[in-house]
């Protein structure tokens, strides 16, 4: 992969995006080398104890660097490891965190650090939201997906066998530290999965960003430092703006779920961990774009443009077999955006503009059948 690109480990200047909600204000720090940058760890809430929540994969790669960074600020720092994988985003893993916190006598000032991808981040956030009715936590996302999406905005959750992210809470982190250098160790498949959430921001909020992604996809796949920095920064800016306007998803925030209604059905229907979350969202975006065409909202050219981009990113564009359209519809009715059993989809009204709409079952079924073929 010698493209002449600047490697993502090359130190880059720190960029800051601020998230402001009615009750919270915090910074997302973005740059390569932040784990080793003392400035990134100053000014966090003080406490006797800090607890790093991670998994064995990430801990082995980046755990020592995080411990070195935060040790000067806390009397004791301990680590709890959760099993790796979406199939472990459940009560059993969550209990491990609570067991650890209680066994070590952690009080309500204890600060949790989520070191890992979205699975670790969502579970650490939920543990922080509920332990002693709420303790502070810091997101230290190490996947592209977590840096551009899951670490920002305070949605925390675990899965239920019947539905994705069904049990959770809103709990904002006190800081997000995105060290781009951690992306150097990310497997290619995970990088591509993260690109799905980057691509998402174009159709829903920023047509110019979609153009930019199309032009820089090869650089992103090659992990060019400047391209990744720009992708993470612009994604975080868009997410921060949406979350700032609608923290609790009363309306606007639902657009961040573009592709997720179909995608969550894929994840739950195939069994968590079969397709990566980003892969399911990627295919779901192609399906949601086709639904937008079927509803007469956007041109077929736009849906094809998105399909081509998703495919170029090495992500799936053909829907898996979940057992017929009726099964898809059953899975999608469990979606959190559904109201009174009516599924509501994030659709594209124009490149860069999304809305939440119901759709007739027959139309959705046709999109599902069409998406099984191409
Ligand atoms: P993940 O957390 O499972 O991480 C993917 C894999 O990469 C794991 O095996 C992990 O151990 C490994 N990994 C992480 N960092 C690494 C690194 N630097 N080097 C090598 N390996 C590394 O998956 P994900 O894609 O990061 O997150 C998906 C989850 O995020 C889903 O559960 C999804 O529901 C959730 N999510 C939440 C939000 C939100 O707003 N809270 C938004 C989007 C997605
Ligand atoms: N990823 C969806 C949201 O944060 O609202």
Coordinates of N, CA and C in Angstrom, one line a residue, residues 86-218:
X86 N -19.3 -7.4 18.9 CA -20.7 -6.9 19.0 C -21.6 -7.9 19.7
X87 N -21.3 -9.2 19.6 CA -22.2 -10.2 20.2 C -22.0 -10.1 21.8
X88 N -21.0 -9.4 22.2 CA -20.8 -9.3 23.7 C -21.3 -7.9 24.2
X89 N -22.0 -7.2 23.4 CA -22.5 -5.9 23.8 C -23.9 -6.1 24.6
X90 N -23.7 -6.7 25.8 CA -24.9 -7.2 26.5 C -24.8 -7.0 28.0
X91 N -25.8 -7.5 28.7 CA -25.8 -7.4 30.2 C -24.6 -8.1 30.8
X92 N -24.2 -9.2 30.3 CA -23.1 -10.0 30.9 C -21.9 -9.1 31.0
X93 N -21.6 -8.5 29.8 CA -20.4 -7.7 29.8 C -20.5 -6.5 30.7
X94 N -21.7 -5.9 30.7 CA -21.9 -4.7 31.5 C -21.7 -5.0 33.0
X95 N -22.2 -6.2 33.4 CA -22.0 -6.6 34.8 C -20.5 -6.7 35.2
X96 N -19.7 -7.0 34.2 CA -18.2 -7.1 34.5 C -17.7 -5.7 35.0
X97 N -18.3 -4.7 34.3 CA -17.8 -3.3 34.7 C -18.3 -3.0 36.1
X98 N -19.6 -3.3 36.4 CA -20.2 -2.9 37.7 C -19.4 -3.8 38.8
X99 N -19.2 -5.0 38.5 CA -18.5 -5.9 39.5 C -17.1 -5.3 39.8
X100 N -16.4 -4.8 38.7 CA -15.1 -4.2 38.9 C -15.2 -2.9 39.8
X101 N -16.1 -2.1 39.4 CA -16.2 -0.8 40.1 C -16.6 -1.0 41.6
X102 N -17.5 -1.9 41.9 CA -17.9 -2.2 43.2 C -16.8 -2.9 44.0
X103 N -16.1 -3.8 43.4 CA -15.0 -4.6 44.1 C -13.9 -3.6 44.5
X104 N -13.7 -2.6 43.7 CA -12.6 -1.6 44.0 C -13.1 -0.4 44.8
X105 N -14.3 -0.5 45.2 CA -14.8 0.6 46.0 C -14.9 1.9 45.3
X106 N -15.2 1.9 44.0 CA -15.2 3.2 43.3 C -16.4 4.0 43.7
X107 N -16.2 5.3 43.9 CA -17.2 6.2 44.4 C -17.8 6.9 43.2
X108 N -18.7 7.9 43.5 CA -19.5 8.5 42.4 C -18.6 9.6 41.6
X109 N -17.4 9.8 42.1 CA -16.5 10.8 41.3 C -15.6 10.0 40.4
X110 N -15.6 8.7 40.5 CA -14.7 7.9 39.7 C -14.9 8.2 38.2
X111 N -13.8 8.3 37.5 CA -13.9 8.7 36.0 C -13.6 7.4 35.2
X112 N -14.5 7.1 34.3 CA -14.3 5.9 33.4 C -13.7 6.4 32.1
X113 N -12.8 5.6 31.5 CA -12.2 5.9 30.2 C -12.6 4.7 29.3
X114 N -13.3 5.0 28.2 CA -13.6 4.0 27.2 C -12.5 4.0 26.1
X115 N -11.7 2.9 26.1 CA -10.7 2.8 25.2 C -11.0 1.7 24.2
X116 N -11.5 2.1 23.0 CA -11.8 1.0 22.0 C -12.8 1.6 21.0
X117 N -13.5 0.7 20.3 CA -14.4 1.1 19.3 C -15.8 1.4 19.9
X118 N -16.8 1.4 19.0 CA -18.1 1.7 19.4 C -18.7 0.8 20.5
X119 N -18.3 -0.5 20.4 CA -18.9 -1.5 21.4 C -18.4 -1.1 22.8
X120 N -17.1 -0.9 22.9 CA -16.6 -0.5 24.3 C -17.1 0.8 24.7
X121 N -17.2 1.8 23.7 CA -17.7 3.1 24.0 C -19.1 3.1 24.5
X122 N -20.0 2.4 23.7 CA -21.4 2.4 24.1 C -21.6 1.7 25.5
X123 N -20.9 0.7 25.7 CA -21.1 0.0 27.0 C -20.5 0.8 28.2
X124 N -19.3 1.4 28.0 CA -18.7 2.2 29.0 C -19.6 3.4 29.3
X125 N -20.2 3.9 28.3 CA -21.1 5.1 28.5 C -22.3 4.7 29.3
X126 N -22.8 3.5 29.0 CA -24.0 3.1 29.7 C -23.7 2.7 31.1
X127 N -22.5 2.1 31.3 CA -22.1 1.9 32.7 C -21.9 3.2 33.5
X128 N -21.3 4.2 32.8 CA -21.1 5.5 33.4 C -22.4 6.2 33.7
X129 N -23.4 6.0 32.8 CA -24.7 6.6 33.0 C -25.5 6.1 34.2
X130 N -25.2 4.8 34.5 CA -26.0 4.1 35.6 C -25.3 3.8 36.9
X131 N -23.9 3.7 36.8 CA -23.2 3.4 38.1 C -23.4 4.6 39.1
X132 N -24.0 4.2 40.2 CA -24.3 5.2 41.3 C -25.1 6.4 40.7
X133 N -25.9 6.1 39.7 CA -26.8 7.1 39.0 C -26.0 8.1 38.1
X134 N -24.8 7.7 37.9 CA -24.1 8.6 36.9 C -22.7 9.0 37.4
X135 N -21.7 8.6 36.6 CA -20.3 9.1 36.9 C -19.8 9.7 35.5
X136 N -18.7 10.5 35.6 CA -18.2 11.1 34.4 C -17.4 10.0 33.6
X137 N -17.4 10.2 32.2 CA -16.6 9.3 31.4 C -16.0 10.0 30.2
X138 N -14.8 9.5 29.8 CA -14.1 10.1 28.7 C -14.1 9.0 27.6
X139 N -14.3 9.5 26.4 CA -14.3 8.6 25.2 C -12.9 8.7 24.6
X140 N -12.3 7.5 24.4 CA -11.0 7.5 23.7 C -11.2 6.5 22.5
X141 N -11.8 6.9 21.5 CA -12.2 6.0 20.4 C -11.0 5.6 19.5
X142 N -10.9 4.3 19.2 CA -9.8 3.8 18.5 C -10.1 3.2 17.1
X143 N -11.4 3.2 16.8 CA -11.8 2.8 15.4 C -12.3 4.1 14.7
X144 N -12.2 4.0 13.3 CA -12.7 5.2 12.6 C -14.2 5.4 12.9
X145 N -14.9 4.3 12.9 CA -16.4 4.5 13.2 C -16.6 5.2 14.5
X146 N -15.9 4.8 15.5 CA -16.1 5.5 16.8 C -15.6 6.9 16.8
X147 N -14.5 7.2 16.1 CA -14.0 8.6 16.0 C -15.0 9.5 15.3
X148 N -15.7 9.0 14.3 CA -16.5 9.9 13.5 C -18.0 9.9 14.0
X149 N -18.3 9.0 14.9 CA -19.7 8.8 15.2 C -20.0 8.4 16.7
X150 N -19.7 7.2 17.0 CA -20.3 6.6 18.3 C -19.7 7.3 19.5
X151 N -18.5 7.9 19.5 CA -18.0 8.5 20.7 C -18.6 9.9 21.0
X152 N -19.3 10.4 20.0 CA -19.8 11.8 20.1 C -21.3 11.8 20.3
X153 N -21.8 12.5 21.2 CA -23.3 12.7 21.3 C -24.0 12.0 22.4
X154 N -23.3 11.2 23.1 CA -23.9 10.7 24.4 C -24.9 9.6 24.3
X155 N -25.1 8.9 23.1 CA -25.9 7.8 23.1 C -25.2 6.6 23.6
X156 N -25.7 5.9 24.6 CA -25.0 4.7 25.1 C -26.1 3.6 25.2
X157 N -25.6 2.3 25.0 CA -26.6 1.2 25.0 C -25.9 -0.1 25.0
X158 N -26.8 -1.1 25.2 CA -26.4 -2.5 24.9 C -27.5 -3.1 24.0
X159 N -27.2 -4.2 23.4 CA -28.2 -4.8 22.5 C -29.1 -5.7 23.3
X160 N -30.3 -6.0 22.7 CA -31.2 -7.1 23.2 C -31.3 -8.1 22.0
X161 N -31.4 -9.4 22.3 CA -31.5 -10.3 21.1 C -32.6 -9.9 20.1
X162 N -33.6 -9.2 20.6 CA -34.7 -8.8 19.7 C -34.4 -7.5 18.9
X163 N -33.5 -6.8 19.4 CA -33.3 -5.5 18.8 C -32.0 -4.8 19.2
X164 N -31.5 -4.0 18.3 CA -30.2 -3.4 18.5 C -30.3 -2.1 19.4
X165 N -29.3 -2.0 20.3 CA -29.2 -0.8 21.1 C -30.6 -0.5 21.8
X166 N -31.3 -1.5 22.3 CA -32.6 -1.3 22.8 C -32.6 -0.8 24.2
X167 N -31.5 -1.1 24.9 CA -31.5 -0.7 26.4 C -30.3 0.3 26.6
X168 N -30.6 1.5 27.0 CA -29.5 2.4 27.0 C -30.0 3.7 27.7
X169 N -29.1 4.7 27.6 CA -29.4 6.0 28.2 C -28.6 7.1 27.4
X170 N -29.0 8.4 27.5 CA -28.2 9.5 27.0 C -27.3 9.9 28.1
X171 N -26.0 9.9 27.9 CA -25.1 10.4 28.9 C -23.8 10.9 28.1
X172 N -23.6 12.2 28.2 CA -22.6 12.8 27.4 C -21.2 12.6 28.1
X173 N -20.2 12.3 27.3 CA -18.8 12.2 27.8 C -18.4 13.6 28.3
X174 N -17.3 13.6 29.1 CA -16.7 14.9 29.4 C -15.7 15.4 28.4
X175 N -15.2 14.5 27.6 CA -14.2 14.8 26.6 C -14.1 13.6 25.6
X176 N -13.8 13.9 24.4 CA -13.5 12.8 23.4 C -12.1 13.0 22.9
X177 N -11.3 12.0 23.0 CA -9.9 12.2 22.5 C -9.7 11.2 21.3
X178 N -9.6 11.7 20.1 CA -9.5 10.9 18.9 C -8.0 10.9 18.5
X179 N -7.3 9.9 18.9 CA -5.9 9.8 18.4 C -5.9 9.1 17.1
X180 N -5.6 9.9 16.0 CA -5.7 9.3 14.7 C -4.6 8.2 14.5
X181 N -3.5 8.3 15.3 CA -2.5 7.3 15.1 C -3.0 5.9 15.5
X182 N -4.0 5.8 16.4 CA -4.5 4.5 16.7 C -5.1 3.8 15.5
X183 N -5.5 4.5 14.5 CA -6.1 3.9 13.3 C -5.1 3.1 12.5
X184 N -3.8 3.3 12.8 CA -2.7 2.6 12.0 C -2.9 1.1 12.3
X185 N -3.4 0.7 13.4 CA -3.4 -0.8 13.8 C -4.8 -1.4 13.4
X186 N -5.7 -0.6 12.9 CA -7.1 -1.0 12.6 C -7.1 -2.0 11.4
X187 N -7.7 -3.1 11.5 CA -7.8 -4.0 10.3 C -8.5 -3.3 9.1
X188 N -8.2 -3.6 7.9 CA -8.8 -2.9 6.7 C -10.3 -3.0 6.7
X189 N -10.8 -4.2 7.1 CA -12.3 -4.3 7.1 C -13.0 -3.4 8.1
X190 N -12.3 -3.1 9.2 CA -12.9 -2.2 10.2 C -12.7 -0.7 9.7
X191 N -11.6 -0.4 9.0 CA -11.5 0.9 8.4 C -12.6 1.2 7.4
X192 N -12.9 0.2 6.6 CA -14.0 0.4 5.6 C -15.3 0.5 6.3
X193 N -15.5 -0.2 7.3 CA -16.8 -0.1 8.1 C -17.0 1.3 8.6
X194 N -15.9 1.9 9.1 CA -15.9 3.2 9.6 C -16.2 4.2 8.5
X195 N -15.7 3.9 7.3 CA -16.0 4.8 6.2 C -17.5 4.9 5.9
X196 N -18.2 3.9 6.2 CA -19.7 3.9 6.0 C -20.3 5.1 6.7
X197 N -19.9 5.3 8.0 CA -20.5 6.4 8.8 C -20.0 7.7 8.3
X198 N -18.8 7.8 7.7 CA -18.3 9.0 7.1 C -19.1 9.4 5.9
X199 N -19.3 8.4 5.1 CA -20.1 8.6 3.8 C -21.5 9.1 4.2
X200 N -22.0 8.5 5.3 CA -23.4 8.9 5.7 C -23.6 10.4 5.8
X201 N -22.6 11.1 6.3 CA -22.8 12.6 6.6 C -23.0 13.4 5.3
X202 N -22.5 12.9 4.2 CA -22.7 13.6 2.9 C -24.2 13.7 2.6
X203 N -24.8 12.5 2.3 CA -26.2 12.6 1.8 C -27.1 13.3 2.8
X204 N -26.9 13.1 4.1 CA -27.8 13.7 5.1 C -27.6 15.2 5.4
X205 N -26.4 15.7 5.2 CA -26.1 17.0 5.7 C -25.2 17.9 4.9
X206 N -24.4 17.3 4.0 CA -23.4 18.2 3.4 C -23.0 17.6 2.0
X207 N -23.7 18.1 1.0 CA -23.4 17.6 -0.4 C -22.0 17.8 -0.8
X208 N -21.4 18.9 -0.3 CA -20.0 19.2 -0.7 C -19.1 18.2 -0.1
X209 N -19.4 17.7 1.1 CA -18.6 16.7 1.8 C -18.7 15.4 1.0
X210 N -19.9 15.1 0.5 CA -20.0 13.9 -0.3 C -19.1 14.0 -1.5
X211 N -19.0 15.1 -2.2 CA -18.1 15.3 -3.3 C -16.7 15.1 -2.8
X212 N -16.3 15.6 -1.7 CA -15.0 15.5 -1.1 C -14.6 14.0 -0.9
X213 N -15.6 13.3 -0.3 CA -15.3 11.9 0.0 C -15.1 11.1 -1.3
X214 N -15.9 11.4 -2.3 CA -15.7 10.7 -3.6 C -14.3 11.0 -4.1
X215 N -13.8 12.3 -4.0 CA -12.5 12.6 -4.5 C -11.4 12.1 -3.7
X216 N -11.6 11.8 -2.4 CA -10.5 11.4 -1.5 C -10.6 10.0 -1.0
X217 N -11.5 9.2 -1.6 CA -11.7 7.9 -1.1 C -10.4 7.0 -1.1
X218 N -9.7 7.2 -2.2 CA -8.5 6.4 -2.3 C -7.5 6.8 -1.2

